PDB file of C-alpha atoms in Angstrom:
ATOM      1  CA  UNK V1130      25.352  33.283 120.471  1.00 44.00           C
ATOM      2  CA  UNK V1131      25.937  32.685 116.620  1.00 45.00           C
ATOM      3  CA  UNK V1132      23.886  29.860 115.680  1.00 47.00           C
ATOM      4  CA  UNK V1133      25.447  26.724 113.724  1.00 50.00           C
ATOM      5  CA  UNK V1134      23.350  24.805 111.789  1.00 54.00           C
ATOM      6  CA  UNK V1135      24.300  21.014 111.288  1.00 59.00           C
ATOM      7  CA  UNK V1136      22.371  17.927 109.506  1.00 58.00           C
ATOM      8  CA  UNK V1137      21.848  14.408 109.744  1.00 55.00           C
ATOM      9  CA  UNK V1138      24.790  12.879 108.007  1.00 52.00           C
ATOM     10  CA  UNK V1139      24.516   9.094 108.450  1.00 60.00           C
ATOM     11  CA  UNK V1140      20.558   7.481 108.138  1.00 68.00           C
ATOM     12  CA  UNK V1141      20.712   3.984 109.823  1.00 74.00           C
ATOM     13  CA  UNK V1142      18.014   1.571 109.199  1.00 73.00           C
ATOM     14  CA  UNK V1143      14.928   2.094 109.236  1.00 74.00           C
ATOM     15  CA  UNK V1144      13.414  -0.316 111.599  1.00 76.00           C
ATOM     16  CA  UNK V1145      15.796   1.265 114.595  1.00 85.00           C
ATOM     17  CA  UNK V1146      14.481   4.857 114.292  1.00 89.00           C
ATOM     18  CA  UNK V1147      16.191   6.310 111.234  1.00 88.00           C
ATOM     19  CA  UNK V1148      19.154   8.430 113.230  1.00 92.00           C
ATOM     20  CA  UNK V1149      22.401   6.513 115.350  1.00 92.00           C
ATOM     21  CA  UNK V1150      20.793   8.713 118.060  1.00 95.00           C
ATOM     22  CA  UNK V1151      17.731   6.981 117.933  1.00 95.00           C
ATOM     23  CA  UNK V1152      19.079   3.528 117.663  1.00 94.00           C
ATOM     24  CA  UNK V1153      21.162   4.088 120.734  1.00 96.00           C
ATOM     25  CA  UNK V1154      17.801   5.435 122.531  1.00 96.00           C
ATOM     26  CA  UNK V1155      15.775   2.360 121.091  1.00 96.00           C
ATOM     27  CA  UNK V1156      17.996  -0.058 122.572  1.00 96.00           C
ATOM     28  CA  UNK V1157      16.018  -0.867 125.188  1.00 96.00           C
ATOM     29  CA  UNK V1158      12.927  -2.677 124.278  1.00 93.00           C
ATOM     30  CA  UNK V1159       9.549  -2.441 125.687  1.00 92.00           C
ATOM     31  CA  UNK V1160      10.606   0.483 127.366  1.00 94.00           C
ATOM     32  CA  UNK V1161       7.623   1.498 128.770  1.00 92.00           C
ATOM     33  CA  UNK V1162       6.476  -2.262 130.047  1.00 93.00           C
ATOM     34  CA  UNK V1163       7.007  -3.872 133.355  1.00 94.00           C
ATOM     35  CA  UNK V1164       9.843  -6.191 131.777  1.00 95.00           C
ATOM     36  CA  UNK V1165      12.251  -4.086 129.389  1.00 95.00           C
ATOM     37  CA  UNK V1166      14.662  -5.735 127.465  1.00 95.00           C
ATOM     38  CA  UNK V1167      18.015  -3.949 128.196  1.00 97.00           C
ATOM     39  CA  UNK V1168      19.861  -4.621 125.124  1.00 96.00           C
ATOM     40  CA  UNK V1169      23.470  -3.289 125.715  1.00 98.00           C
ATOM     41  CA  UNK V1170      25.008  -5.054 128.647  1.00 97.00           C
ATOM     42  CA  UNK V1171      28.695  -4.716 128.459  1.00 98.00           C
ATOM     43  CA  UNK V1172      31.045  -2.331 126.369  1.00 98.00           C
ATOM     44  CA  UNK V1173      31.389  -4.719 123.266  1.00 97.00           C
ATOM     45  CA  UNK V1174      27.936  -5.074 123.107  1.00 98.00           C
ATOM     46  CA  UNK V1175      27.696  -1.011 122.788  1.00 98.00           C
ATOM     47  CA  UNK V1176      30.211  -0.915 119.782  1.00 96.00           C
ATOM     48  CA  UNK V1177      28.275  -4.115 118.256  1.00 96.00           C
ATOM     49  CA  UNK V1178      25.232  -2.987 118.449  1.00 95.00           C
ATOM     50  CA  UNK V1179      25.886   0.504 117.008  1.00 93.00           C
ATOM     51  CA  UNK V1180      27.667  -1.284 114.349  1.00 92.00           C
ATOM     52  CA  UNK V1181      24.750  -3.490 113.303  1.00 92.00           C
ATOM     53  CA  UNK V1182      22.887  -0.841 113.241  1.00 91.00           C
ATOM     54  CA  UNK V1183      25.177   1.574 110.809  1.00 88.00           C
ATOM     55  CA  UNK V1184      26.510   3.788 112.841  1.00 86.00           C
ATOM     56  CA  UNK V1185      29.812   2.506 113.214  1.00 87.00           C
ATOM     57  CA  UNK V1186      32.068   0.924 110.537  1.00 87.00           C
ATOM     58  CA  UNK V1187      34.264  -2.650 110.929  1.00 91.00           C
ATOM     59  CA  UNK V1188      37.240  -0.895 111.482  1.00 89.00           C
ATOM     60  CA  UNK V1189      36.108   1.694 114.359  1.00 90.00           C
ATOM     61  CA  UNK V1190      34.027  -1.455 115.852  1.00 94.00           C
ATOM     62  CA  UNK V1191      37.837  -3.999 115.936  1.00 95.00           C
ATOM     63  CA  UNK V1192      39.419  -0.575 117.220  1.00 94.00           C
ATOM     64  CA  UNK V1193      36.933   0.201 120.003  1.00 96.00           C
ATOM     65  CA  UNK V1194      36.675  -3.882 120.781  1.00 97.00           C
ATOM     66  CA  UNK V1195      40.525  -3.371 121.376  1.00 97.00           C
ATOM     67  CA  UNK V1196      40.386  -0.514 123.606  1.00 97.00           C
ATOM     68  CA  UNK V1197      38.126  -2.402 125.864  1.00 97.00           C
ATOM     69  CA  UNK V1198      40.111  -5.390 126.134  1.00 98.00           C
ATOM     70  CA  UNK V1199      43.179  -3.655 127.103  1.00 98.00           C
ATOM     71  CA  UNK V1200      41.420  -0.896 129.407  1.00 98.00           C
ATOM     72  CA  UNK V1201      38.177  -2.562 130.716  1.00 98.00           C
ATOM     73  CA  UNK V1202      37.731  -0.744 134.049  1.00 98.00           C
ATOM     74  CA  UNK V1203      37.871   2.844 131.230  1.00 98.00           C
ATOM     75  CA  UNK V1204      35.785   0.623 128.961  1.00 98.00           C
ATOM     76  CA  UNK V1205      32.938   0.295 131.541  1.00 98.00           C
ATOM     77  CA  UNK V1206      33.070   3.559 132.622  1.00 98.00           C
ATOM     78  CA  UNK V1207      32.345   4.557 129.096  1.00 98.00           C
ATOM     79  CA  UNK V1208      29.454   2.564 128.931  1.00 98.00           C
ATOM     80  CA  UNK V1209      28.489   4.033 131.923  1.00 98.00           C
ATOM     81  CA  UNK V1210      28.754   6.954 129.750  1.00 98.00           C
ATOM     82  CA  UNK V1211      27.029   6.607 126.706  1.00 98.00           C
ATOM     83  CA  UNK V1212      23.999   4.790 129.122  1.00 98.00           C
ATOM     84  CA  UNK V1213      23.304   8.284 130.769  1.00 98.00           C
ATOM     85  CA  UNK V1214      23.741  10.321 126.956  1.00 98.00           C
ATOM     86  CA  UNK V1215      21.087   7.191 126.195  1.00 98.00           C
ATOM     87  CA  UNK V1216      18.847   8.422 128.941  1.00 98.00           C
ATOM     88  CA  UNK V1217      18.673  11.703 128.848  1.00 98.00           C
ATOM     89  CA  UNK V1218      18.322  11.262 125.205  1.00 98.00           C
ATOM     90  CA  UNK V1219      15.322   9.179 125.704  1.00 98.00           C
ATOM     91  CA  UNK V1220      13.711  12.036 127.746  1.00 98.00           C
ATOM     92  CA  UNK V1221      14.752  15.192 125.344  1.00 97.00           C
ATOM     93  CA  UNK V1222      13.356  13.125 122.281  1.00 97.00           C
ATOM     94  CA  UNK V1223      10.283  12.087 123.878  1.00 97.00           C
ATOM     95  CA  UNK V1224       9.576  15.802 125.007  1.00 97.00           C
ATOM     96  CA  UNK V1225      10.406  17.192 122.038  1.00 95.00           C
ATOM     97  CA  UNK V1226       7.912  14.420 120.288  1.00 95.00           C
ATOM     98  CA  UNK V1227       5.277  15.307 122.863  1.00 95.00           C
ATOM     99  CA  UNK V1228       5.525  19.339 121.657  1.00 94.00           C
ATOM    100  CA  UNK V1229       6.546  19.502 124.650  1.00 96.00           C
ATOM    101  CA  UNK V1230       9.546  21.436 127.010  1.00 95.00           C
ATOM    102  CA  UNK V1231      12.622  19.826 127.073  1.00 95.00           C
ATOM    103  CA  UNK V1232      13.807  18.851 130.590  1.00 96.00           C
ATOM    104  CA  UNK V1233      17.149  21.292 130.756  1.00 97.00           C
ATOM    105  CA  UNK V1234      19.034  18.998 133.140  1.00 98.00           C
ATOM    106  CA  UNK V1235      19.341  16.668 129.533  1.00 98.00           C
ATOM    107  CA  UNK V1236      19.667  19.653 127.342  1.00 97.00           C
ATOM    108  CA  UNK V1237      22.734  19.497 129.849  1.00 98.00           C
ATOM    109  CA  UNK V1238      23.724  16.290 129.300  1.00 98.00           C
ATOM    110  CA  UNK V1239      23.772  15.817 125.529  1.00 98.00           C
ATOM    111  CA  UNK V1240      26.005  19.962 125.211  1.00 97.00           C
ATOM    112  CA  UNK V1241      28.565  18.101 127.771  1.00 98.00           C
ATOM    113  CA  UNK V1242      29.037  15.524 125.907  1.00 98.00           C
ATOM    114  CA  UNK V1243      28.465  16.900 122.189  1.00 96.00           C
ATOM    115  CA  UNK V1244      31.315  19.808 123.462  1.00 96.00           C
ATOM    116  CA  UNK V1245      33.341  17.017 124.531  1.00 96.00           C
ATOM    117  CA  UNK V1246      33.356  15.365 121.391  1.00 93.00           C
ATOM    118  CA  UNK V1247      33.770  18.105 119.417  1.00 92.00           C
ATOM    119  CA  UNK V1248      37.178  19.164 121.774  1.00 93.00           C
ATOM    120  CA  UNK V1249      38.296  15.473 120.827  1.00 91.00           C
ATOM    121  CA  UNK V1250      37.808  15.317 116.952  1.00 86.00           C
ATOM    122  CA  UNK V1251      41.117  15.345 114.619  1.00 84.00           C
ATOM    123  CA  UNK V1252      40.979  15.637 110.638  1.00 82.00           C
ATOM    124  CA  UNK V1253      42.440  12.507 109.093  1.00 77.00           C
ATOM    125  CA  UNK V1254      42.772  11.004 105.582  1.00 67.00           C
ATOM    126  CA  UNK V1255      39.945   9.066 104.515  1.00 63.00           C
ATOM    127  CA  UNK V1256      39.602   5.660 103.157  1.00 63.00           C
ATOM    128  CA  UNK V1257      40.079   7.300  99.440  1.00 61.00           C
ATOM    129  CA  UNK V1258      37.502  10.017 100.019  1.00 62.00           C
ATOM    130  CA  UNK V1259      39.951  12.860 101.002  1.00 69.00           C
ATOM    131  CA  UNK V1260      40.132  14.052 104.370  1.00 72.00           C
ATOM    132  CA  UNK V1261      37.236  13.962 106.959  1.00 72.00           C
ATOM    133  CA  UNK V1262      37.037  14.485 110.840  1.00 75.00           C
ATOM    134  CA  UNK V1263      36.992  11.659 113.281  1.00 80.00           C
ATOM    135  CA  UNK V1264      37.605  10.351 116.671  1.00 84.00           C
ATOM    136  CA  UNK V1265      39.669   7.854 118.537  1.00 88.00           C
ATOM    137  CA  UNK V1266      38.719   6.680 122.536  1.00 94.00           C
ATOM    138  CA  UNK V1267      36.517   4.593 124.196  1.00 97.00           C
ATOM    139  CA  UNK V1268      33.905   7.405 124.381  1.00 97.00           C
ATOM    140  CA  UNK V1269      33.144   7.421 120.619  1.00 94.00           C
ATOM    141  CA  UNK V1270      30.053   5.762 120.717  1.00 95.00           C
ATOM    142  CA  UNK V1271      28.956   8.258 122.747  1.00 96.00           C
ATOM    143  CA  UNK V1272      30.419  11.787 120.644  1.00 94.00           C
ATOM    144  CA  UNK V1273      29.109  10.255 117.493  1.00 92.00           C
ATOM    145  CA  UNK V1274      25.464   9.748 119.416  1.00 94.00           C
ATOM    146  CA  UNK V1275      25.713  13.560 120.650  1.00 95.00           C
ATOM    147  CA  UNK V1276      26.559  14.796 117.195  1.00 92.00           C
ATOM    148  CA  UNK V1277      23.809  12.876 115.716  1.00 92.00           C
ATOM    149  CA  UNK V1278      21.352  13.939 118.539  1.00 94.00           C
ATOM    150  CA  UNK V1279      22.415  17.471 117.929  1.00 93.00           C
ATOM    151  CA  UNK V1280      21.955  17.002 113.949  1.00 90.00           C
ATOM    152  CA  UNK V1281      18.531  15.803 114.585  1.00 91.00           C
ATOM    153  CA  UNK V1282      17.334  18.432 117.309  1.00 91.00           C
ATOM    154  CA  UNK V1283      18.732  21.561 115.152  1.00 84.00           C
ATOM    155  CA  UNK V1284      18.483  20.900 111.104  1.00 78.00           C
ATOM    156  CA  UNK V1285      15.317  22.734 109.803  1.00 76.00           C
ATOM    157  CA  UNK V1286      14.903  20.235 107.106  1.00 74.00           C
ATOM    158  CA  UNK V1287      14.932  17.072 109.113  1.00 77.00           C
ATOM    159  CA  UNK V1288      11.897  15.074 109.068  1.00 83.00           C
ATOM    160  CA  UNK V1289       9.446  15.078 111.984  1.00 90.00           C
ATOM    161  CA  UNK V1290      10.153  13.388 115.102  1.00 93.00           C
ATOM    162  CA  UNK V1291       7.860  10.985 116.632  1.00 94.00           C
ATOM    163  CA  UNK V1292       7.153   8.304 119.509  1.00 95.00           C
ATOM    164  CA  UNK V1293       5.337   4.607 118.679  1.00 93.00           C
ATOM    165  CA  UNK V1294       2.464   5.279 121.039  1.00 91.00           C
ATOM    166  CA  UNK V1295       2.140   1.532 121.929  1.00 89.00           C
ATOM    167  CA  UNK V1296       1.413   0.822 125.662  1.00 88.00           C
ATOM    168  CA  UNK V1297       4.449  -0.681 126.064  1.00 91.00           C
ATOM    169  CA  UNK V1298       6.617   0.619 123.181  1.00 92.00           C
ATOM    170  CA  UNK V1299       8.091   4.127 123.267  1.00 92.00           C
ATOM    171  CA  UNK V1300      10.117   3.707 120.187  1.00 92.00           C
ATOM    172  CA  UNK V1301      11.306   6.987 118.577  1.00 95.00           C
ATOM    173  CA  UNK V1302      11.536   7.897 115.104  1.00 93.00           C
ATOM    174  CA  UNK V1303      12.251  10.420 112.170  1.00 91.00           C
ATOM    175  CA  UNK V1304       9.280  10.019 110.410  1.00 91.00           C
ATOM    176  CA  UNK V1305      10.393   9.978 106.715  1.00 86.00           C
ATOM    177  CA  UNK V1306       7.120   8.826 104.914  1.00 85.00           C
ATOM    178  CA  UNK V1307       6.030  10.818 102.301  1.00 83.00           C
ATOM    179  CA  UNK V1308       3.340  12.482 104.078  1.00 86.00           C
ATOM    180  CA  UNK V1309       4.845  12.240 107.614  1.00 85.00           C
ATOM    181  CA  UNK V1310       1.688   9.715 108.433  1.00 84.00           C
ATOM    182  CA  UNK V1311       3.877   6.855 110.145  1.00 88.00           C
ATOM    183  CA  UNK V1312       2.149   6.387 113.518  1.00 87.00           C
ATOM    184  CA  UNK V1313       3.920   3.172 115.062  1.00 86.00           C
ATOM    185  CA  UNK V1314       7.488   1.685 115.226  1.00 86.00           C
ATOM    186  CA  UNK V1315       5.953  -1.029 113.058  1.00 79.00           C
ATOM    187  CA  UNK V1316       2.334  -1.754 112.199  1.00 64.00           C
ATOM    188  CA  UNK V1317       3.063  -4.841 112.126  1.00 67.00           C
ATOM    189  CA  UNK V1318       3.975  -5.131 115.689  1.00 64.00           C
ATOM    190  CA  UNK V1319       2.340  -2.234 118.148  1.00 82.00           C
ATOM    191  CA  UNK V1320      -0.179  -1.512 115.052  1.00 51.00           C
ATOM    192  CA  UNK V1321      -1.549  -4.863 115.092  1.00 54.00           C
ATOM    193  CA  UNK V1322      -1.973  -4.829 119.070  1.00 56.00           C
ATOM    194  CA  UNK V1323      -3.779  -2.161 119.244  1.00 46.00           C
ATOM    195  CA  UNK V1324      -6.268  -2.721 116.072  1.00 47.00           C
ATOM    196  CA  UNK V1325      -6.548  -6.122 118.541  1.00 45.00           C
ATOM    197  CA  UNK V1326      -7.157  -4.246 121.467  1.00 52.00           C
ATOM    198  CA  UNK V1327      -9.822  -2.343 120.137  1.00 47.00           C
ATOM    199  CA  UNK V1328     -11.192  -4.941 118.195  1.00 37.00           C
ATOM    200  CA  UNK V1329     -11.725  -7.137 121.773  1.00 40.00           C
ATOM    201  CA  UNK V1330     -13.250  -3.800 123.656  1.00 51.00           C
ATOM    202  CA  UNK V1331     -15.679  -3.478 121.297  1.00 54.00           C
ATOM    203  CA  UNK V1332     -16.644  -7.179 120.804  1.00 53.00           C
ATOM    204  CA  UNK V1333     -16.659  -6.743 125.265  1.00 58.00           C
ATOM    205  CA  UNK V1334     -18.941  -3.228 124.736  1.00 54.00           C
TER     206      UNK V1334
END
């Protein structure tokens, strides 16, 4: 099989991984608690969210937003979508942050959809940047997610990949510090718990 080699092309903020892959993984919060906080709950909220978070401009977000509208019951079967890419993301990334074996049921997953995207995507002119590829459909949100995940899995010069081990957490994250030494999602956040933590076992020992 010849190999292709593709890279990142579009870093989104920091604080939501680093990669529109990740974002889409870290939109659940607290994953691994008893009370998650499931933060895409229709198809608009999808295309919002991945817009807030870079990975989509305005104009794909009002085009998407309209495609929903007109075709909900497509819309939510799309979201229904781009929830299982988010899963089996979530699994593949965590494995693959662990040094560990990929699951290949998700390996499955993210080449279905990543080969459907890439059946789907059309050359068009560019906002006065020449001509780039693109995509039109309800299932965007998912193909660019795929091509991202794919990006991230397969460049050799991406940065390292890593999980927030906070109890509750299970944010993933390029690490892109200078020397690859982020631990947490934020130190701020799951840092500070845990210094707490072990600050109250010892004062308790």
């Amino acid at each position: 099989m010849l190999s292709v080699e593709l890279r990142p092309a579009r870093p989104i903020a920091h604080a939501l991984g680093g990669r529109l892959s990740l974002a889409l993984v870290n939109s659940v919060l607290w994953r691994r608690s008893a009370e998650p906080v499931e933060r895409i709950t229709d198809y608009p909220a999808l295309a919002g969210y991945l817009r807030d978070a870079g990975g989509l401009d305005d104009a794909a977000l009002t085009d998407l937003e309209a495609g929903a509208a007109a075709e909900p019951a497509a819309a939510t079967a799309a979201l229904d979508r781009a929830l299982a890419l988010r899963e089996a993301l979530f699994r593949l990334f965590s494995a693959v942050a662990a040094g560990a074996e990929p699951d290949g049921a998700d390996l499955a997953v993210l080449d279905r959809v990543f080969r459907a995207g890439m059946r789907q995507i059309r050359v068009g002119v560019g906002d006065g940047r020449g001509y780039r590829p693109g995509w039109t459909g309800l299932d965007v949100p998912s193909w660019e997610a795929a091509a991202d995940a794919v990006a991230v899995l397969g460049s050799p010069d991406a940065p390292p990949l890593k999980q927030c081990p906070g109890e509750t957490c299970g944010w993933l994250f390029v690490d892109e510090s200078r020397n690859h030494s982020r631990q947490w999602c934020d130190s701020r956040m799951c840092g500070n718990r845990a210094r707490a933590r072990r600050h109250y076992q010892k004062r308790r020992a």
